[in-house]
Short mmCIF file of C-alpha atoms in Angstrom, two decimals:
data_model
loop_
_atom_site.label_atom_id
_atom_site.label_comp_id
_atom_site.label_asym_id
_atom_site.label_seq_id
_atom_site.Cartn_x
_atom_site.Cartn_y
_atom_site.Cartn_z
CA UNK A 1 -20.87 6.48 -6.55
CA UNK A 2 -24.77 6.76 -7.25
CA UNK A 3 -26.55 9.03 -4.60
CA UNK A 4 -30.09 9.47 -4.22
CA UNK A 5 -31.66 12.07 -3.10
CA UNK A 6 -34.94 13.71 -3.32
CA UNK A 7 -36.36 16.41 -5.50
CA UNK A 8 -40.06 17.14 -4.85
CA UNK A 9 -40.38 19.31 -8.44
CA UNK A 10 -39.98 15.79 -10.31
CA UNK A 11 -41.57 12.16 -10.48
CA UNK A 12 -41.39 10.00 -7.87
CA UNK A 13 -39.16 6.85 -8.08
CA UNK A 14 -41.80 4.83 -7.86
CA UNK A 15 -43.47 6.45 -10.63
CA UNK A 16 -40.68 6.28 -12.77
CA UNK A 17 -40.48 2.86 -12.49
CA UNK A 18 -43.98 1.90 -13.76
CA UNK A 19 -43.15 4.28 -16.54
CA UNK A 20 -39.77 2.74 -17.70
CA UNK A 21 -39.87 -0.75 -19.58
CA UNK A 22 -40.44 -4.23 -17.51
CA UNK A 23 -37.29 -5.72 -18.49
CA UNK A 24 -35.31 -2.63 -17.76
CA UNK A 25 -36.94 -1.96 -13.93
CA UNK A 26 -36.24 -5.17 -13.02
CA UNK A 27 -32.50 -4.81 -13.72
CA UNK A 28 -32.29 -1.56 -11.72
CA UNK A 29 -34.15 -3.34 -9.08
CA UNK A 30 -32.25 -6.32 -9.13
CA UNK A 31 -29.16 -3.99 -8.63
CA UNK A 32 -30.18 -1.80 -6.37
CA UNK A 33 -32.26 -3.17 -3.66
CA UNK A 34 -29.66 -5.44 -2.21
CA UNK A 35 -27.35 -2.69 -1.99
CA UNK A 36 -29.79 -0.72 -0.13
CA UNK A 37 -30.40 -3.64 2.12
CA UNK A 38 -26.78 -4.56 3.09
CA UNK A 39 -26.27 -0.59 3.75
CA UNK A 40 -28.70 -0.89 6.29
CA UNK A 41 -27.19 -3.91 8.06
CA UNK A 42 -23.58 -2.12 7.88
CA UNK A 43 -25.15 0.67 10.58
CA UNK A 44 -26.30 -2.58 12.52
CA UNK A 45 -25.59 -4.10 15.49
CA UNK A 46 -24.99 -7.77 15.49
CA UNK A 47 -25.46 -10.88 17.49
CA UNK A 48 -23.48 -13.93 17.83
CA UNK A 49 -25.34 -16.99 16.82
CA UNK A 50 -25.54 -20.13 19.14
CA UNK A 51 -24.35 -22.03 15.73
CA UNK A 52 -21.33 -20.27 15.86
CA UNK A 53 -18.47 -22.78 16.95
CA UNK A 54 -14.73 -22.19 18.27
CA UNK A 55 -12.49 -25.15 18.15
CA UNK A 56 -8.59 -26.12 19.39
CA UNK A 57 -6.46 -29.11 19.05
CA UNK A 58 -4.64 -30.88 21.33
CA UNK A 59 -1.49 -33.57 20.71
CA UNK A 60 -0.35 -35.65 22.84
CA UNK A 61 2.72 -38.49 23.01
CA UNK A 62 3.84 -36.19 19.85
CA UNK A 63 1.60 -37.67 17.30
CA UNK A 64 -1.95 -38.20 18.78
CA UNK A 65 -3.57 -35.44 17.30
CA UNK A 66 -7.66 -34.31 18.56
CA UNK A 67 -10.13 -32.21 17.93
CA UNK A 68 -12.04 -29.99 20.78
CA UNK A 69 -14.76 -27.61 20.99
CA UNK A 70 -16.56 -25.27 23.61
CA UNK A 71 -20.28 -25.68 23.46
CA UNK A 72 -21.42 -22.55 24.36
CA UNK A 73 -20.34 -18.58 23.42
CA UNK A 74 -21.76 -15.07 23.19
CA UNK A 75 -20.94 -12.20 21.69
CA UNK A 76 -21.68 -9.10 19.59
CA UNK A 77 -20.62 -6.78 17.28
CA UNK A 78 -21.76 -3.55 17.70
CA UNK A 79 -22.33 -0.95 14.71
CA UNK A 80 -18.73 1.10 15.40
CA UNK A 81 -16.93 -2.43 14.66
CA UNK A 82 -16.51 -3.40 17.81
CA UNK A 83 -16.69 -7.39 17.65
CA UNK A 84 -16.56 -9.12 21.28
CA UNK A 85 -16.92 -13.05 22.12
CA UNK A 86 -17.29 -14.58 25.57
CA UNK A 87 -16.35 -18.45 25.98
CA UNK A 88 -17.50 -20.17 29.37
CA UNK A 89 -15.11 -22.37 30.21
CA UNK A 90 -17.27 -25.05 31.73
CA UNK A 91 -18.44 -25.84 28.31
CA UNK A 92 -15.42 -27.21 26.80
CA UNK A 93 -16.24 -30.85 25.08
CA UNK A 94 -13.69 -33.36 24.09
CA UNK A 95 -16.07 -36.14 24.31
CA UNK A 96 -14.88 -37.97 27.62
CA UNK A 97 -16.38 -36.37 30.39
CA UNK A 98 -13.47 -37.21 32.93
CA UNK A 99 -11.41 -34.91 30.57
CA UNK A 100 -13.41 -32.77 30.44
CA UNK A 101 -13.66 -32.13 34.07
CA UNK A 102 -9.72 -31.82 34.80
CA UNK A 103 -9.47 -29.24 31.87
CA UNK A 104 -12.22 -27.33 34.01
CA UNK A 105 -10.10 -27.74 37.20
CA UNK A 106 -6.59 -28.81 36.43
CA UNK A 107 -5.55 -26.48 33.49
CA UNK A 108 -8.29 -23.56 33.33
CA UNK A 109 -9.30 -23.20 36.76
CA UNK A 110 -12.56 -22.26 35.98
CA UNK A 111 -13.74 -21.51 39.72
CA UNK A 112 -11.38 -18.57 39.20
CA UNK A 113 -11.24 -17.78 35.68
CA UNK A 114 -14.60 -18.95 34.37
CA UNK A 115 -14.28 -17.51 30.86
CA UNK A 116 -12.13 -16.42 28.10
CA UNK A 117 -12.22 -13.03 26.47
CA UNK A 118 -11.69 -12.32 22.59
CA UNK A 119 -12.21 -8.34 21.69
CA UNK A 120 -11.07 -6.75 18.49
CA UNK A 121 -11.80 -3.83 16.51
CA UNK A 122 -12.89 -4.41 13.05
CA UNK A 123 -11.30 -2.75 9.94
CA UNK A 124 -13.64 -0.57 7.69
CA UNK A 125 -13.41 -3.25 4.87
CA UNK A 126 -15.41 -5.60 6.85
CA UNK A 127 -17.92 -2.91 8.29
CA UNK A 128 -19.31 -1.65 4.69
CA UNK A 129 -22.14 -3.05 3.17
CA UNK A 130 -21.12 -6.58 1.82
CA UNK A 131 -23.36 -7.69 -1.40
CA UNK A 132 -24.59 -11.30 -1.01
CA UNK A 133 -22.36 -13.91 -1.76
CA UNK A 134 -18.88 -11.84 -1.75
CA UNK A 135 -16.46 -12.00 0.21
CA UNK A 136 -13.96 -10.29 2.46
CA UNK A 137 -10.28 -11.07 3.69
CA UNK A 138 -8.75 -9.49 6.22
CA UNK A 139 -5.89 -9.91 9.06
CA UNK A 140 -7.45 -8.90 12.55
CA UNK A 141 -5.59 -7.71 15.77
CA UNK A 142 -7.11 -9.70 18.52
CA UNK A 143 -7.17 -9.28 22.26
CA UNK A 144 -7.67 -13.11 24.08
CA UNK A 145 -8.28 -13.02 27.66
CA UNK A 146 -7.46 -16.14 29.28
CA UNK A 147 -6.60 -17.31 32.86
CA UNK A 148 -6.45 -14.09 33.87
CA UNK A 149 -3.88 -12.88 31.04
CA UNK A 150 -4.71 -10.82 28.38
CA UNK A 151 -2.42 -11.45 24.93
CA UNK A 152 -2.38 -9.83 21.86
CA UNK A 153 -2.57 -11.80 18.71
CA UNK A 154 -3.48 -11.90 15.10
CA UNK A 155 -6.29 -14.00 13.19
CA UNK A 156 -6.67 -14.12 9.64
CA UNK A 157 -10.06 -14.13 8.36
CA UNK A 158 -12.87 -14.52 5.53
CA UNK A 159 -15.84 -12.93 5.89
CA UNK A 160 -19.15 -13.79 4.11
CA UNK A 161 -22.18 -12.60 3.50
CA UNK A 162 -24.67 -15.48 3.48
CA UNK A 163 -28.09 -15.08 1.49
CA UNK A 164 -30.11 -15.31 4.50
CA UNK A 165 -29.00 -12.05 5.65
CA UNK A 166 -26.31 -13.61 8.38
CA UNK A 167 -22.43 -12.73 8.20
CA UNK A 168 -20.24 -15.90 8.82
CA UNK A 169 -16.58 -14.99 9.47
CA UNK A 170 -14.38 -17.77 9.46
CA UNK A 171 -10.39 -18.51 10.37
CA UNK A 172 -8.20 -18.77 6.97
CA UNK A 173 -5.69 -20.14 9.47
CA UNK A 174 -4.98 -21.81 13.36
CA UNK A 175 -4.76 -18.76 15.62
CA UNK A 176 -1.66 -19.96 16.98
CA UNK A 177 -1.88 -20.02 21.07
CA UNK A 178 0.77 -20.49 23.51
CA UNK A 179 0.18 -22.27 26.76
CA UNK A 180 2.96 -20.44 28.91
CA UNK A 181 1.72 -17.32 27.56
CA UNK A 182 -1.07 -17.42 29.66
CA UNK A 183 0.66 -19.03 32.67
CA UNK A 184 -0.98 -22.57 31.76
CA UNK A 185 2.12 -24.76 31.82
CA UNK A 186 2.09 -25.70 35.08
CA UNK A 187 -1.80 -26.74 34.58
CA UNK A 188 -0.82 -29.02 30.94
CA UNK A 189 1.95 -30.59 33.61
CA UNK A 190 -0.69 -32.08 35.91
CA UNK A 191 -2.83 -33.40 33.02
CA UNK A 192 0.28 -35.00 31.85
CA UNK A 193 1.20 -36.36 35.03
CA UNK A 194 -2.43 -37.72 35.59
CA UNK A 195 -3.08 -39.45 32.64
CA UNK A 196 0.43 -40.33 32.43
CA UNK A 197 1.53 -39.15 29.11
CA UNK A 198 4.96 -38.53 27.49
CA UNK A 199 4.03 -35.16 26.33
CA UNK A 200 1.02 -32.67 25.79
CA UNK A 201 1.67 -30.09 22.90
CA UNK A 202 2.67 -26.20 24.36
CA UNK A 203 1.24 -24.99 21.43
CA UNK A 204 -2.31 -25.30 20.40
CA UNK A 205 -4.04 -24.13 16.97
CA UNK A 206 -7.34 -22.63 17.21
CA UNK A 207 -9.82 -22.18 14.60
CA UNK A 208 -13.24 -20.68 14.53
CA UNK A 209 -16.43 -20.12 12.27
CA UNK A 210 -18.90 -17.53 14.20
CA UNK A 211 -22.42 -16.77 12.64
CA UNK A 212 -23.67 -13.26 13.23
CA UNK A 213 -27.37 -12.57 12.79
CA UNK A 214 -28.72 -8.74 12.84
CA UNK A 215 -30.02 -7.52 16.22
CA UNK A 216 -33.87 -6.96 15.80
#
């Protein structure tokens, strides 16, 4: 590992530089100043962008298969790894409005649980400087808070570092959530009953792509 450190009885770095060849500053340059930009952001503290988007399937009658989203989230991650994201429930959007008001009442219950929780703490491997444009893979332990219930699960994950500066982590794979894990059976029962369905899926794949920008 290079260190740098300084040492007042010789030439400054900057002075060394104009001294050295053109060609051969601007390949330390080129190798060194991102490095010393991403270590700064690695003793950041991180804030969720309003970009970021978490989404979940639903199927119902077996093989009507569709796509959901929640419209608004928050969250952070601070400079110790701690990531956290907030979901209000009142945003979720599955394009018919009806619907979207009985998953507010019928199955979430959002006048007593008006959000969902996600907290994990994130490995070292995802906290050290990342050099733009590589990549990281890692399998997280999450915590998901939801109707009241807290769960623990797992999410696999790709983390990026984009060239604008932001960190995009995205799912590698469905996090995997169980309705009857958080008590929501009984709730996916009335929707079925309502509508009038055969069936509504117990088991609904989640994915996710959340954009972090750097706290200012």
């Amino acid at each position: 590992m290079l260190r740098f450190r300084s040492q007042p009885d010789r030439q400054s770095p900057s002075r060394f530089l104009r001294l050295m060849s053109p060609m051969y500053a601007a390949v330390l340059a080129s190798v060194f100043v991102p490095t010393l930009m991403f270590s700064a952001n690695a003793h950041s503290d991180w804030n969720l962008s309003p970009d970021s988007r978490i989404s979940f399937l639903s199927t119902k009658n077996i093989d009507v298969t569709e796509v959901h989203h929640f419209k608004q989230l928050s969250g952070t991650v601070t400079s110790a790894g701690n990531a956290s994201v907030r979901i209000p429930l009142t945003s979720v959007e599955t394009r018919i409005p009806i619907r979207n008001v009985r998953l507010q009442k019928m199955l979430f219950e959002v006048d007593k649980f008006a959000t969902a929780d996600i907290n994990a703490k994130l490995p070292e491997s995802l906290m050290l400087p990342l050099k733009n444009g590589e990549t990281v893979v890692a399998t997280l332990p999450i915590t998901l808070r939801l109707h009241g219930i807290t769960q623990s699960l797992k999410a696999d994950v790709l983390a990026t570092a984009a060239h604008d500066g932001q960190i995009v982590v995205t799912s590698l794979a469905p996090v995997l959530v169980r309705v009857a894990d958080f008590e929501l059976s009984a709730g996916v029962e009335a929707l079925r009953k309502v509508v009038g369905l055969e069936a509504i899926s117990s088991t609904v794949p989640v994915t996710f792509t959340l954009l972090f920008n750097e706290s200012e």
